[in-house]
XYZ file of C-alpha atoms in Angstrom:
549
model
C -113.314 45.036 -12.646
C -112.484 47.758 -10.112
C -114.024 47.292 -6.681
C -113.924 49.676 -3.707
C -113.026 47.905 -0.470
C -113.343 49.199 3.079
C -111.439 46.967 5.512
C -112.410 46.393 9.144
C -108.786 46.989 10.006
C -108.933 50.411 8.373
C -112.543 51.622 8.481
C -111.601 55.155 7.473
C -109.827 54.113 4.279
C -111.210 52.802 1.030
C -109.175 51.097 -1.672
C -109.890 50.297 -5.273
C -108.520 46.954 -6.397
C -107.959 46.187 -10.064
C -107.086 42.850 -11.700
C -103.501 42.388 -10.449
C -102.727 44.037 -7.095
C -99.788 43.990 -4.695
C -99.524 44.667 -0.979
C -95.867 45.645 -0.600
C -94.176 45.895 2.786
C -91.333 44.719 4.965
C -91.624 41.784 7.366
C -93.940 42.678 10.217
C -96.036 45.211 8.316
C -99.151 43.044 8.486
C -99.379 41.772 4.912
C -100.455 38.282 5.974
C -102.994 39.660 8.421
C -104.563 41.855 5.773
C -104.657 39.025 3.233
C -106.427 36.852 5.789
C -108.971 39.617 6.371
C -109.549 39.817 2.633
C -109.983 36.054 2.429
C -112.440 35.947 5.334
C -114.539 38.822 3.950
C -114.226 38.021 0.268
C -117.878 37.233 -0.307
C -118.851 40.642 1.047
C -116.589 42.395 -1.454
C -116.685 39.905 -4.323
C -119.981 37.969 -4.136
C -120.056 34.943 -6.389
C -116.298 34.674 -6.858
C -114.566 31.505 -5.714
C -111.762 32.359 -3.279
C -108.436 30.613 -3.808
C -105.946 31.201 -0.997
C -102.217 30.404 -1.144
C -100.580 30.768 2.266
C -97.150 32.128 3.145
C -94.389 30.057 4.754
C -95.680 26.934 3.026
C -93.883 23.613 2.798
C -95.245 21.405 0.058
C -95.423 17.636 0.512
C -96.245 15.648 -2.596
C -97.479 12.082 -2.779
C -95.762 9.601 -5.083
C -98.951 7.795 -6.088
C -102.564 8.676 -6.954
C -103.781 5.182 -6.145
C -106.944 5.247 -4.036
C -107.078 3.232 -0.816
C -109.678 2.448 1.814
C -108.864 5.677 3.684
C -109.683 8.001 0.797
C -111.869 5.911 -1.510
C -115.162 7.398 -0.330
C -113.891 10.939 -0.904
C -112.570 10.438 -4.440
C -114.292 7.405 -5.979
C -116.434 9.678 -8.184
C -115.665 12.942 -9.961
C -118.421 14.725 -8.039
C -117.041 13.622 -4.657
C -113.455 14.479 -5.654
C -114.531 17.949 -6.788
C -116.562 18.580 -3.615
C -113.633 17.540 -1.407
C -111.237 19.799 -3.285
C -113.538 22.854 -3.354
C -114.103 22.577 0.396
C -110.378 23.192 0.922
C -110.027 26.200 -1.388
C -109.754 28.698 1.495
C -107.429 26.494 3.556
C -103.756 26.022 2.717
C -102.214 25.011 -0.598
C -100.105 22.350 1.128
C -103.290 20.777 2.574
C -105.065 20.466 -0.760
C -102.342 19.698 -3.318
C -103.009 15.949 -3.077
C -106.728 16.620 -3.474
C -105.968 18.661 -6.613
C -103.906 15.875 -8.178
C -106.535 13.222 -7.342
C -109.242 15.453 -8.825
C -107.233 15.956 -12.019
C -106.752 12.217 -12.356
C -110.481 11.626 -11.819
C -111.255 14.289 -14.460
C -108.936 12.460 -16.836
C -110.769 9.189 -16.220
C -114.047 10.965 -16.963
C -112.653 12.327 -20.233
C -111.337 8.916 -21.255
C -114.685 7.268 -20.398
C -116.636 9.897 -22.323
C -114.345 9.522 -25.316
C -114.721 5.749 -25.224
C -118.515 6.109 -25.266
C -118.324 8.543 -28.193
C -116.105 6.160 -30.178
C -118.458 3.267 -29.431
C -121.438 5.319 -30.585
C -119.540 6.405 -33.716
C -118.805 2.744 -34.538
C -122.414 1.751 -33.867
C -123.580 4.432 -36.334
C -121.487 3.031 -39.168
C -118.397 5.143 -38.585
C -119.962 8.095 -40.356
C -118.049 11.335 -40.061
C -114.733 11.922 -38.315
C -113.469 9.748 -35.506
C -114.174 11.557 -32.193
C -111.031 13.285 -30.885
C -110.163 13.017 -27.222
C -109.032 16.177 -25.480
C -105.869 16.025 -23.411
C -106.489 14.922 -19.830
C -105.855 17.688 -17.228
C -102.816 15.878 -15.815
C -101.247 15.870 -19.276
C -101.839 19.640 -19.526
C -100.321 20.054 -16.060
C -97.222 18.052 -16.989
C -96.806 20.107 -20.186
C -97.036 23.403 -18.288
C -94.502 22.157 -15.746
C -92.059 21.195 -18.523
C -92.460 24.657 -20.079
C -91.141 26.117 -16.837
C -88.574 23.356 -16.157
C -87.642 22.124 -19.676
C -85.226 19.476 -18.393
C -87.896 17.687 -16.288
C -90.650 15.441 -17.629
C -93.461 14.093 -15.428
C -95.371 10.858 -15.982
C -98.275 9.012 -14.392
C -98.170 5.225 -14.581
C -101.691 4.225 -15.645
C -101.392 0.827 -13.922
C -100.173 1.628 -10.416
C -100.834 5.405 -10.528
C -97.225 6.192 -9.603
C -96.040 9.787 -10.227
C -92.477 9.867 -11.552
C -90.002 12.309 -13.091
C -87.064 12.127 -15.458
C -84.442 14.856 -15.699
C -82.338 15.159 -18.842
C -83.251 11.600 -19.741
C -82.067 10.135 -16.420
C -83.707 7.226 -14.627
C -87.150 7.767 -13.116
C -87.403 9.234 -9.653
C -90.346 10.071 -7.428
C -92.036 13.483 -7.421
C -91.328 13.529 -3.672
C -87.668 14.073 -4.646
C -88.354 17.320 -6.498
C -86.828 20.467 -4.999
C -88.980 22.753 -2.841
C -89.307 25.208 -5.725
C -90.247 22.481 -8.207
C -92.861 21.063 -5.812
C -94.290 24.530 -5.331
C -94.556 25.233 -9.056
C -96.272 21.882 -9.663
C -98.732 22.533 -6.831
C -99.574 26.084 -7.962
C -100.036 25.002 -11.569
C -102.388 22.191 -10.531
C -104.287 24.303 -8.015
C -104.647 27.495 -10.024
C -103.537 27.229 -13.659
C -105.601 24.067 -14.250
C -108.355 24.107 -11.623
C -109.146 27.782 -10.974
C -112.540 28.993 -12.129
C -112.433 31.777 -14.692
C -113.665 34.447 -12.246
C -111.786 33.377 -9.107
C -110.380 35.738 -6.472
C -106.800 34.517 -6.009
C -105.077 35.680 -2.808
C -101.388 34.771 -2.530
C -99.056 35.350 0.408
C -95.361 35.291 -0.606
C -95.745 34.488 -4.323
C -91.959 34.389 -4.655
C -91.425 31.827 -1.856
C -88.830 29.115 -2.723
C -88.522 30.493 -6.268
C -85.768 32.566 -7.833
C -87.003 36.049 -8.873
C -87.204 35.418 -12.621
C -88.988 32.091 -12.115
C -91.564 33.626 -9.751
C -92.306 36.401 -12.245
C -92.556 33.970 -15.163
C -94.839 31.582 -13.264
C -97.350 34.182 -12.099
C -97.225 36.133 -15.371
C -98.220 32.915 -17.155
C -101.097 32.228 -14.777
C -102.361 35.837 -14.880
C -102.260 35.890 -18.678
C -104.252 32.660 -18.894
C -106.843 33.687 -16.291
C -107.908 37.095 -17.582
C -111.186 37.048 -15.661
C -109.595 36.459 -12.251
C -108.533 39.001 -9.649
C -105.087 38.540 -8.071
C -104.039 40.047 -4.731
C -100.481 39.349 -3.577
C -98.588 40.124 -0.358
C -94.843 40.480 -0.948
C -91.666 42.344 -0.047
C -90.008 41.391 -3.344
C -89.076 44.413 -5.464
C -88.735 42.599 -8.786
C -92.148 40.986 -8.411
C -93.680 44.412 -7.792
C -92.221 45.768 -11.037
C -93.914 43.302 -13.390
C -95.818 44.850 -16.283
C -98.971 42.904 -15.360
C -99.258 44.699 -12.004
C -102.021 47.321 -11.937
C -101.811 48.589 -8.363
C -99.215 48.600 -5.594
C -100.313 49.330 -2.015
C -97.589 50.081 0.532
C -97.924 48.930 4.151
C -96.170 50.309 7.211
C -95.625 48.408 10.453
C -95.594 51.454 12.725
C -99.274 52.156 12.210
C -102.169 50.960 10.113
C -101.655 53.347 7.223
C -101.752 51.970 3.714
C -100.902 54.146 0.729
C -100.874 53.529 -2.990
C -98.042 54.201 -5.405
C -99.869 56.158 -8.084
C -99.277 55.764 -11.800
C -96.757 52.970 -11.390
C -96.763 52.340 -15.149
C -95.373 55.839 -15.739
C -92.340 55.406 -13.470
C -89.117 54.496 -15.268
C -87.703 51.080 -14.360
C -84.509 52.463 -12.803
C -86.477 54.948 -10.731
C -89.015 52.297 -9.803
C -86.304 49.889 -8.648
C -84.746 52.608 -6.522
C -88.139 53.556 -5.104
C -89.489 50.105 -4.362
C -86.144 48.728 -3.278
C -86.028 51.104 -0.326
C -89.683 51.117 0.700
C -89.452 47.914 2.798
C -86.524 49.338 4.768
C -88.296 52.639 5.380
C -91.500 50.900 6.417
C -89.795 48.592 8.898
C -89.169 51.308 11.492
C -90.573 54.490 12.987
C -87.401 56.496 12.191
C -85.499 56.410 8.887
C -82.277 58.249 8.122
C -81.919 58.713 4.352
C -78.326 58.847 3.110
C -76.500 59.153 -0.193
C -74.898 56.168 -1.932
C -75.902 52.558 -2.495
C -74.163 50.677 0.322
C -75.028 51.385 3.944
C -72.559 49.097 5.765
C -70.403 51.951 7.122
C -73.267 54.437 7.397
C -75.378 51.954 9.365
C -72.660 51.501 12.004
C -71.768 55.190 12.132
C -75.253 56.686 12.357
C -76.682 54.143 14.785
C -73.795 54.921 17.105
C -74.092 58.661 16.554
C -77.838 58.789 17.237
C -77.567 56.322 20.111
C -80.600 54.291 19.041
C -81.294 50.960 17.383
C -84.807 52.135 16.516
C -83.637 53.678 13.266
C -83.214 52.383 9.736
C -80.334 53.707 7.623
C -81.540 53.811 4.013
C -79.146 54.687 1.142
C -81.040 56.372 -1.721
C -78.406 57.246 -4.343
C -77.887 60.926 -5.143
C -78.511 64.039 -3.081
C -81.653 64.816 -5.097
C -83.090 61.416 -4.143
C -82.318 62.021 -0.471
C -83.991 65.423 -0.649
C -87.110 63.992 -2.329
C -87.603 61.300 0.319
C -86.821 63.504 3.321
C -89.140 66.267 2.097
C -91.809 63.762 0.969
C -92.074 65.110 -2.554
C -93.630 63.195 -5.438
C -94.684 59.646 -4.690
C -93.113 59.822 -1.213
C -95.845 62.179 -0.057
C -98.263 59.267 0.345
C -95.918 56.646 1.765
C -95.708 55.902 5.495
C -96.762 59.352 6.759
C -96.078 58.398 10.382
C -92.451 57.372 9.753
C -90.081 60.159 10.766
C -87.719 60.849 7.832
C -84.447 62.773 8.075
C -82.131 63.173 5.097
C -78.373 63.634 5.473
C -76.368 64.848 2.461
C -72.602 64.704 1.953
C -70.808 68.044 1.714
C -68.707 66.557 -1.104
C -67.551 69.344 -3.484
C -70.880 71.162 -3.394
C -71.082 74.899 -3.938
C -72.779 77.247 -1.485
C -75.633 77.706 -3.956
C -76.184 73.946 -4.235
C -76.047 73.514 -0.463
C -78.650 76.230 0.031
C -80.984 74.573 -2.476
C -80.801 71.211 -0.691
C -81.258 72.253 2.932
C -84.632 72.066 4.690
C -86.080 71.192 8.089
C -85.877 67.483 7.207
C -82.747 67.550 5.059
C -79.364 68.269 6.672
C -75.834 68.751 5.315
C -72.651 67.227 6.720
C -69.903 69.666 7.747
C -67.334 67.291 6.272
C -66.880 65.748 2.828
C -68.722 62.531 3.859
C -69.506 60.445 6.949
C -66.139 58.654 6.877
C -64.387 62.006 7.274
C -65.610 62.380 10.868
C -63.664 59.305 11.972
C -60.465 60.748 10.457
C -60.269 63.350 13.246
C -56.819 62.693 14.771
C -58.020 62.664 18.394
C -60.512 59.913 17.580
C -57.911 57.853 15.721
C -55.366 58.003 18.543
C -57.944 57.068 21.188
C -59.219 54.067 19.226
C -55.729 52.813 18.347
C -54.785 52.893 22.039
C -57.969 51.078 23.090
C -57.834 48.230 20.587
C -54.032 47.815 20.934
C -53.456 45.938 17.677
C -50.328 47.754 16.471
C -46.907 47.803 18.096
C -46.285 51.456 17.290
C -49.304 53.562 18.170
C -49.995 56.564 15.929
C -49.557 59.987 17.536
C -51.402 63.207 16.839
C -48.275 64.450 15.039
C -48.136 61.286 12.876
C -51.724 61.748 11.812
C -51.283 65.453 11.126
C -48.390 64.579 8.826
C -50.390 61.850 7.060
C -53.401 64.126 6.509
C -51.276 67.043 5.351
C -49.327 64.878 2.908
C -52.586 63.444 1.505
C -54.000 66.948 1.123
C -50.856 68.267 -0.613
C -51.056 65.351 -3.067
C -54.740 65.972 -3.830
C -55.318 69.705 -3.466
C -55.280 70.333 -7.231
C -57.873 67.593 -7.731
C -59.979 69.013 -4.904
C -59.765 72.535 -6.387
C -60.711 71.199 -9.836
C -63.702 69.261 -8.468
C -64.965 72.318 -6.642
C -64.649 74.381 -9.833
C -66.552 71.687 -11.735
C -69.401 72.030 -9.251
C -69.456 75.841 -9.323
C -69.227 75.969 -13.117
C -72.368 73.909 -13.655
C -75.019 75.873 -15.529
C -78.489 74.981 -16.761
C -79.521 76.070 -20.237
C -82.959 75.933 -21.820
C -84.725 77.646 -24.692
C -88.220 78.842 -23.814
C -90.701 81.614 -24.531
C -93.020 82.978 -21.858
C -96.758 82.535 -22.411
C -97.497 86.226 -22.852
C -94.955 86.580 -25.659
C -96.006 83.262 -27.204
C -99.612 84.507 -27.565
C -98.436 87.491 -29.681
C -96.680 85.285 -32.269
C -98.845 85.033 -35.380
C -96.845 82.987 -37.912
C -94.075 80.433 -38.319
C -91.419 82.978 -39.291
C -92.013 85.046 -36.140
C -91.824 81.900 -34.028
C -88.561 80.849 -35.669
C -87.030 84.301 -35.128
C -88.057 84.333 -31.465
C -86.685 80.847 -30.774
C -83.360 81.689 -32.411
C -83.216 84.885 -30.361
C -83.799 82.953 -27.140
C -81.179 80.371 -28.121
C -78.696 83.204 -28.716
C -79.459 84.621 -25.271
C -78.702 81.236 -23.711
C -75.459 80.970 -25.681
C -74.381 84.433 -24.539
C -75.182 83.495 -20.941
C -73.112 80.300 -21.205
C -70.171 82.167 -22.745
C -70.299 84.692 -19.931
C -70.562 82.120 -17.119
C -67.871 79.883 -18.612
C -65.550 82.569 -19.870
C -61.801 82.290 -19.444
C -61.859 85.083 -16.897
C -64.665 83.499 -14.830
C -63.060 80.033 -14.759
C -59.680 81.516 -13.878
C -61.254 83.407 -10.976
C -63.021 80.301 -9.674
C -59.898 78.160 -9.876
C -57.710 80.836 -8.274
C -60.122 81.143 -5.330
C -60.223 77.372 -4.756
C -56.454 76.912 -5.017
C -55.854 79.821 -2.629
C -58.340 78.270 -0.194
C -56.444 74.968 -0.283
C -53.027 76.620 0.000
C -54.214 78.653 2.956
C -55.155 75.451 4.793
C -51.654 74.077 4.099
C -49.850 77.269 5.146
C -51.855 77.576 8.361
C -51.563 73.828 9.031
C -55.373 73.738 9.426
C -55.792 69.988 9.795
C -59.543 70.091 10.465
C -60.098 72.093 7.276
C -58.060 69.524 5.356
C -60.144 66.692 6.821
C -63.262 68.615 5.831
C -62.154 69.021 2.198
C -60.489 65.629 1.591
C -62.536 62.691 0.249
C -63.270 60.765 3.442
C -63.349 57.193 2.131
C -59.813 57.272 0.743
C -58.393 59.023 3.801
C -60.127 56.683 6.242
C -58.745 53.616 4.451
C -55.188 54.855 5.048
C -55.927 55.841 8.634
C -57.605 52.506 9.399
C -54.353 50.711 8.551
C -52.555 52.786 11.213
C -54.964 51.611 13.943
C -54.692 47.876 13.172
C -58.391 47.566 12.244
C -59.117 45.323 9.249
C -61.285 47.782 7.341
C -63.245 51.029 7.831
C -66.339 49.178 9.063
C -64.352 47.383 11.775
C -62.730 50.682 12.695
C -66.193 52.289 12.937
C -67.317 49.485 15.273
C -64.267 50.141 17.439
C -65.149 53.842 17.525
C -68.671 52.993 18.666
C -67.227 51.053 21.614
C -64.431 53.351 22.710
C -65.314 56.932 21.715
C -67.599 59.275 23.656
C -69.462 61.453 21.182
C -69.630 64.356 23.643
C -65.818 64.524 23.670
C -65.706 65.705 20.047
C -67.447 68.876 18.930
C -67.883 67.744 15.302
C -69.729 64.589 16.403
C -71.862 66.442 18.929
C -72.855 69.051 16.349
C -73.891 66.375 13.834
C -75.841 64.409 16.449
C -77.820 67.525 17.391
C -78.636 68.127 13.731
C -80.041 64.618 13.244
C -83.020 64.983 15.518
C -85.799 62.370 15.484
C -87.737 63.928 18.362
């Protein structure tokens, strides 16, 4: 079912579409435009396939009756005319043809009932020999059953006399289908249009498949349709992460709005769910700009304020990626990131935290930078910044002085220096163990006993190494060095060193209270209004390091 496509929009690129495909990108990346191009050129790529198009931004309006009138009688008075009218609207909008779909289904039901009546009459005329002809369920009945599978509390009915469409919910009184919620109307329309009426080899192009639906409902709806229509090809445009992670999805293509590049996430089925969620969850943010700053953590509320101010540009997206290894992978474009948004400038910024010199060295690169302080919040704990902001916003009666802040920072450091020393020892005492045999040696092993002896020998070597690296003497030396380093900062009253080593989030929370700001984010906003970056060497140095030029 794979087909190579070369788009007019991207004449130099060729893509292979499988059965279920996703175009993933943030708003403004051109998903709708590309879907329209696919729709308009479908017969060139997929000759003979009926194109079914479901538009984005749709608002569904349902009728409350399928009764024909003089305005629509000529279009729907026969099954052939009803089918022709409906097919002619397949490449228009779903909202424009939903009434046509329901009228067609009703007409198909009438045809089935008429055919069954003729078969029963013929059976009676022939002496009732054999079994009584069985009537298949009319399409509207199938539609109503599918709808109830998705919304078990709602039952739909069609009054055979006046053709009124009604609903009951949990056994309540009848109400019109026009009173269904937007999501319920959308599900009913999609089921009628695609699940019931799609041809078995259709090309189904859907913009915003998750629109008006909660994530689990959208996945369940489209999974059901895809499973029933095994011969169809589905192409979706979405920015929804959960929808992209469905097991039915064969290919995910990533769009960027800063150029016309499209890249594919390879081997999506081999990516673990947690990794996939992290990956896909941040792609839309990265693709929405020409510059992306990749940070540690999960929440970017403070980082977004701080780094936009520091860089002096709004044309930047702050994207939290989790751990330092994740930041390094994105910034250096390793693994799957190599193919994604090549024109987006990526810079990674990693917290100093309790990292050892060896760890820092392994993380640094041209695109991956290290903070000089524990974390971003630490920079706004510099006493000169705090005093200036407190004076400018004027929300406290007693303004903090440099001496007050020195005392606060020193007291916090004296309370935590043992914890800081311990955390730094934890980091330096990390070791990696593994049992392995090099290929040359492995080729000389001729039997199981020799292999067992060699593996045990290698395991013993690793044990000896661990005992050496984690010996009492080694740990004592590491701890002594870290404690002496902390005590030296206290003895020399080195406030900047204390700010550098202290966890920034906890310290900033206490300092924020002294300025009258409500929380660290509000304090950061105040800094962005009242502080000149060039007045503080630490800020200037960090700004120069984060270079998007």
